[in-house]
Structure formats: structure tokens, C-alpha cells
Amino acid sequence: MIDWLYRYPTLHAGILLKRYKRFFADVQLTSGEIVTAHCPNTGPMTGVSTIGSAVQLSQSTNPNRKLAYTLELIQVHDNEPTWVGINTALPNQIVKLALAKYLFPQLGNYTHIKSEVVYGLDKKSRVDFFLTGTDTERPIYIEVKNTTWCQGTLALFPDTETTRGQKHLRELTALLPQMRAVMLYFINRGDCTEFAPGDKTDPIYGKLLREAIALGLEVLPCRFDVSPEGIRYLGLAKLKI
């Protein structure tokens, strides 16, 4: 029996015709109908938005939605035919489910999980997860980053320059050593077994990550198997710094 962390609703298969204005994707369904779907991913989707690729869409029953369909998955062929998660709203939901199941033993014996907790020097940022507990020596701050870009079986983040990501690294580093700071990379595809920073796209991010690790930042490059049925946790990828 497969231990799914998340089960997709019934999905509709199609072929990607075009992605444009970041939030729109034209898709031809297997019925032949062409629909415009919401693309819930603001990034460049490097390597995972090839025209002609197989995709899977969810369909909303909300009559007030402008676009009934949402782009959920796209199939790539970097290594073997692999489904990649596109919906960036899902990783945090899935990580929260994984935390509730204590799937990350590296985090220790926490008892309380809070989301979107205010932190940072200016108190204007929100960390994705904040863990505490009577057996936890130091509170744990966790930032989650969705990762879909790869070279072979090496997952990379980021796939573009990210000043926001740089800020998050600086804010997590500032917590050390009084607090535990964790960067959790959600590898949203099952064909990658290693992880490294995307130095070619954002060398500053790579430099900040290595400096933070030297000061005690913990990195969890988490592998997830993605399919039209659902998403399950595969364990950690090997960190290549």
C-alpha cells in the first residue's frame, strides 16, 4: 500500500500548447477541446514548461472562478518520463502534513507546529514553519523552497536570480546559533537524487547558502515522488555543496 501524503482530485490529461503572462497556460485536452488553465507558478519554470509536453489539470466546481482549470503536473524526460509538480501552493501544505507525521527525524522531538510566524530583523517577514516543544532545546525556524529545475539527477535551486530567496537566507542566518534554522528544499519530482545551489543563475544565493551552512544552517533537500495519483515522500537527496 502506497503511503500518500497528498492525493490529487480527479485530473484531466492534455498537452501544453502555450504558457504566457506567467499565470496562463493553453492546453489541449484528450477530448480535443482547448482550454486556458491557471498556472499557479510565478517562476520561469526552467526546463519544465516545454511546449508539447503532457500535462494534468485539476478542475474547480466553483462557478465564480474565471478559469475552471488549474495546471498541476507536467511530464519531463530529462532522465526518464517523470511528472513534475507545478502548483507552488502545494509544497507548504504537504510539508505541514509531513511534519504532523514526523517524517523528518532530523528535526527531533517537537510538539507544536505553527505556520507563517513573523520573524526577521524588521519583523516584516514570515517563516513558513516554527517548531517548539518541551524536548526541543531551541525553537526551529523552517523555510520551504519549491525545486523543479535539474541537470541530470541533480536538483538545483534557484532557477533564476531571487533577491527574496537571498533575504530569507540572511534572515535565517541571523537566527543562529540561538535558534535552529532549516532550509527545506521541496524537490517536486522523483528523478533527482542530489541537490545543489543554482550558482549559474544566482551566484549570490549560492554564496549565502554556503556561508549560512558554515554557521549552522541545516539543509533538508527532500525528495518527493509526484504522479497523477498523488505525492509521497522519498527521503533526502544527497547535498552537494
Coordinates of C-alpha atoms in Angstrom, one line a residue:
M1 CA 0.0 0.0 0.0
I2 CA 1.4 3.4 -1.0
D3 CA 1.6 5.9 1.8
W4 CA 0.4 9.0 0.0
L5 CA 1.0 12.3 1.7
Y6 CA -1.4 14.0 -0.7
R7 CA -4.0 12.7 -3.1
Y8 CA -4.9 14.7 -6.2
P9 CA -8.5 15.1 -7.1
T10 CA -9.5 13.6 -10.5
L11 CA -7.2 15.2 -13.0
H12 CA -7.7 15.8 -16.8
A13 CA -4.9 14.9 -19.2
G14 CA -3.8 17.2 -22.0
I15 CA -0.9 18.6 -24.0
L16 CA 0.7 22.0 -23.2
L17 CA 0.2 24.4 -26.2
K18 CA 1.5 27.7 -24.6
R19 CA 2.4 29.3 -21.3
Y20 CA 2.1 33.1 -21.2
K21 CA 1.9 36.0 -18.8
R22 CA 3.2 33.5 -16.2
F23 CA -0.3 32.7 -14.9
F24 CA -1.9 31.3 -18.1
A25 CA -1.5 28.0 -20.0
D26 CA -3.3 26.9 -23.1
V27 CA -3.9 23.1 -23.0
Q28 CA -5.5 20.7 -25.5
L29 CA -7.4 18.1 -23.6
T30 CA -7.5 14.5 -24.7
S31 CA -11.1 15.2 -25.9
G32 CA -9.6 17.8 -28.4
E33 CA -11.0 20.8 -26.5
I34 CA -8.6 23.6 -26.0
V35 CA -8.8 25.3 -22.6
T36 CA -7.0 28.1 -20.7
A37 CA -5.8 27.0 -17.3
H38 CA -4.5 28.9 -14.4
C39 CA -0.7 28.3 -13.9
P40 CA 0.0 28.6 -10.2
N41 CA 3.7 29.2 -10.6
T42 CA 5.3 32.7 -10.8
G43 CA 8.8 31.4 -11.6
P44 CA 10.3 30.9 -15.1
M45 CA 9.7 27.1 -14.7
T46 CA 13.1 26.5 -16.4
G47 CA 13.1 23.1 -18.1
V48 CA 9.6 22.2 -17.1
S49 CA 7.4 24.2 -19.5
T50 CA 8.2 22.7 -22.9
I51 CA 5.5 23.1 -25.5
G52 CA 4.0 19.7 -26.4
S53 CA 4.6 18.2 -23.0
A54 CA 1.9 16.0 -21.4
V55 CA 0.2 17.8 -18.5
Q56 CA -2.5 17.2 -15.9
L57 CA -5.2 19.7 -14.9
S58 CA -7.5 19.9 -11.9
Q59 CA -11.0 21.3 -12.4
S60 CA -12.8 23.5 -9.9
T61 CA -16.5 23.3 -9.3
N62 CA -16.6 27.0 -8.2
P63 CA -18.8 28.8 -10.7
N64 CA -17.2 32.1 -9.7
R65 CA -13.7 31.2 -10.8
K66 CA -12.6 32.9 -14.0
L67 CA -10.6 29.8 -15.0
A68 CA -12.0 26.5 -14.1
Y69 CA -8.8 24.5 -14.8
T70 CA -5.5 24.6 -12.9
L71 CA -2.2 23.3 -14.2
E72 CA -1.0 20.7 -11.6
L73 CA 1.6 18.5 -13.3
I74 CA 3.8 18.4 -16.4
Q75 CA 5.8 15.5 -17.7
V76 CA 9.5 15.8 -18.5
H77 CA 12.1 13.5 -20.0
D78 CA 15.4 14.7 -18.5
N79 CA 16.2 11.2 -17.2
E80 CA 13.1 9.0 -17.6
P81 CA 9.4 10.1 -18.1
T82 CA 8.8 12.0 -14.8
W83 CA 5.9 14.0 -13.5
V84 CA 6.8 17.4 -12.0
G85 CA 4.6 19.3 -9.6
I86 CA 3.8 22.8 -10.9
N87 CA 1.3 24.1 -8.3
T88 CA 3.5 26.1 -5.9
A89 CA 0.7 26.3 -3.4
L90 CA 1.0 22.6 -2.6
P91 CA 4.6 22.2 -1.1
N92 CA 3.8 24.1 2.1
Q93 CA 0.6 22.1 2.6
I94 CA 2.4 18.8 2.0
V95 CA 5.3 19.8 4.3
K96 CA 2.8 20.6 7.1
L97 CA 1.3 17.1 6.6
A98 CA 4.8 15.6 6.7
L99 CA 5.7 17.5 9.9
A100 CA 2.5 16.2 11.5
K101 CA 3.6 12.7 10.7
Y102 CA 7.2 13.3 11.9
L103 CA 8.6 12.2 8.6
F104 CA 11.8 14.3 9.1
P105 CA 13.7 12.7 12.1
Q106 CA 16.4 15.2 11.6
L107 CA 14.2 17.8 13.3
G108 CA 13.9 16.0 16.6
N109 CA 11.1 15.8 19.1
Y110 CA 9.0 18.9 18.5
T111 CA 5.4 19.0 19.8
H112 CA 4.0 22.3 18.4
I113 CA 3.8 23.4 14.7
K114 CA 2.9 26.9 13.7
S115 CA 2.7 28.4 10.2
E116 CA 3.5 31.8 8.9
V117 CA 5.2 33.1 12.1
V118 CA 6.5 36.7 12.0
Y119 CA 10.3 37.0 12.3
G120 CA 13.3 38.8 10.9
L121 CA 15.2 41.9 11.9
D122 CA 12.4 44.2 10.7
K123 CA 9.7 41.8 11.8
K124 CA 8.2 42.1 8.3
S125 CA 8.9 38.5 7.2
R126 CA 7.1 35.3 7.9
V127 CA 8.8 32.0 8.2
D128 CA 6.9 29.0 6.8
F129 CA 7.1 26.9 9.9
F130 CA 8.0 27.3 13.5
L131 CA 8.5 24.3 15.7
T132 CA 8.7 24.1 19.5
G133 CA 8.4 21.5 22.3
T134 CA 9.4 20.6 25.8
D135 CA 12.1 18.3 24.5
T136 CA 13.3 20.8 21.9
E137 CA 16.4 22.6 23.0
R138 CA 16.0 25.5 20.6
P139 CA 13.0 26.6 18.6
I140 CA 13.2 25.6 14.9
Y141 CA 12.6 28.0 12.0
I142 CA 11.9 26.3 8.7
E143 CA 11.8 28.0 5.2
V144 CA 10.4 25.9 2.3
K145 CA 11.6 26.3 -1.3
N146 CA 9.9 24.6 -4.2
T147 CA 12.5 23.0 -6.6
T148 CA 11.9 21.7 -10.1
W149 CA 15.0 22.6 -12.1
C150 CA 17.6 19.9 -12.7
Q151 CA 20.6 18.9 -14.6
G152 CA 20.6 15.1 -14.9
T153 CA 19.7 13.8 -11.5
L154 CA 20.9 16.9 -9.7
A155 CA 18.2 19.2 -8.5
L156 CA 19.1 22.9 -8.4
F157 CA 17.7 26.0 -6.7
P158 CA 17.1 28.7 -7.7
D159 CA 16.4 28.6 -11.4
T160 CA 16.6 32.4 -11.6
E161 CA 18.0 35.3 -9.5
T162 CA 16.0 35.6 -6.4
T163 CA 16.5 38.6 -4.1
R164 CA 13.6 37.3 -2.0
G165 CA 15.5 34.0 -1.5
Q166 CA 18.7 35.8 -0.6
K167 CA 16.8 37.8 2.0
H168 CA 15.4 34.6 3.5
L169 CA 18.9 33.2 3.8
R170 CA 20.2 36.3 5.5
E171 CA 17.2 36.3 8.0
L172 CA 17.7 32.6 8.8
T173 CA 21.4 33.1 9.3
A174 CA 20.7 35.9 11.7
L175 CA 18.9 33.5 14.0
L176 CA 22.0 31.4 14.5
P177 CA 23.2 30.0 16.9
Q178 CA 20.5 30.9 19.4
M179 CA 17.8 29.2 17.3
R180 CA 17.8 26.3 14.8
A181 CA 17.3 27.5 11.2
V182 CA 16.4 25.0 8.5
M183 CA 16.1 25.4 4.7
L184 CA 13.9 22.7 3.3
Y185 CA 14.1 22.3 -0.4
F186 CA 10.9 20.5 -1.7
I187 CA 12.2 18.6 -4.8
N188 CA 9.0 18.4 -6.7
R189 CA 9.9 15.5 -8.9
G190 CA 11.1 11.9 -8.2
D191 CA 14.0 11.6 -10.6
C192 CA 16.6 13.7 -8.7
T193 CA 18.9 12.1 -6.1
E194 CA 21.2 15.0 -5.4
F195 CA 20.8 18.7 -4.7
A196 CA 23.0 21.8 -5.1
P197 CA 22.5 25.6 -5.2
G198 CA 21.9 27.0 -8.7
D199 CA 25.2 29.0 -8.9
K200 CA 24.8 29.8 -12.6
T201 CA 21.5 31.5 -12.2
D202 CA 22.2 33.2 -8.8
P203 CA 25.8 33.0 -7.6
I204 CA 25.0 35.3 -4.6
Y205 CA 22.4 32.8 -3.4
G206 CA 24.9 30.0 -3.6
K207 CA 27.5 32.1 -1.7
L208 CA 24.9 33.0 1.0
L209 CA 23.8 29.4 1.4
R210 CA 27.4 28.1 1.9
E211 CA 28.1 30.8 4.4
A212 CA 24.9 30.0 6.3
I213 CA 25.7 26.3 6.4
A214 CA 29.2 27.1 7.8
L215 CA 27.4 29.0 10.6
G216 CA 25.0 26.2 11.4
L217 CA 22.1 26.4 8.9
E218 CA 20.6 23.0 8.4
V219 CA 19.6 21.9 4.9
L220 CA 17.0 19.3 4.1
P221 CA 16.8 18.5 0.4
C222 CA 13.6 16.5 0.4
R223 CA 12.7 14.2 -2.5
F224 CA 9.1 13.7 -3.4
D225 CA 7.6 11.3 -5.9
V226 CA 4.8 13.0 -7.9
S227 CA 2.2 11.3 -10.1
P228 CA -1.4 12.0 -11.1
E229 CA -2.4 9.8 -8.2
G230 CA -0.6 11.8 -5.5
I231 CA 2.6 12.8 -3.8
R232 CA 4.7 10.7 -1.4
Y233 CA 8.0 11.4 0.4
L234 CA 11.1 9.5 -0.8
G235 CA 13.7 10.8 1.8
L236 CA 16.6 13.1 1.5
A237 CA 18.7 13.8 -1.6
K238 CA 22.5 14.0 -1.3
L239 CA 23.6 17.6 -0.6
K240 CA 26.4 18.7 -3.0
I241 CA 28.0 21.9 -1.7

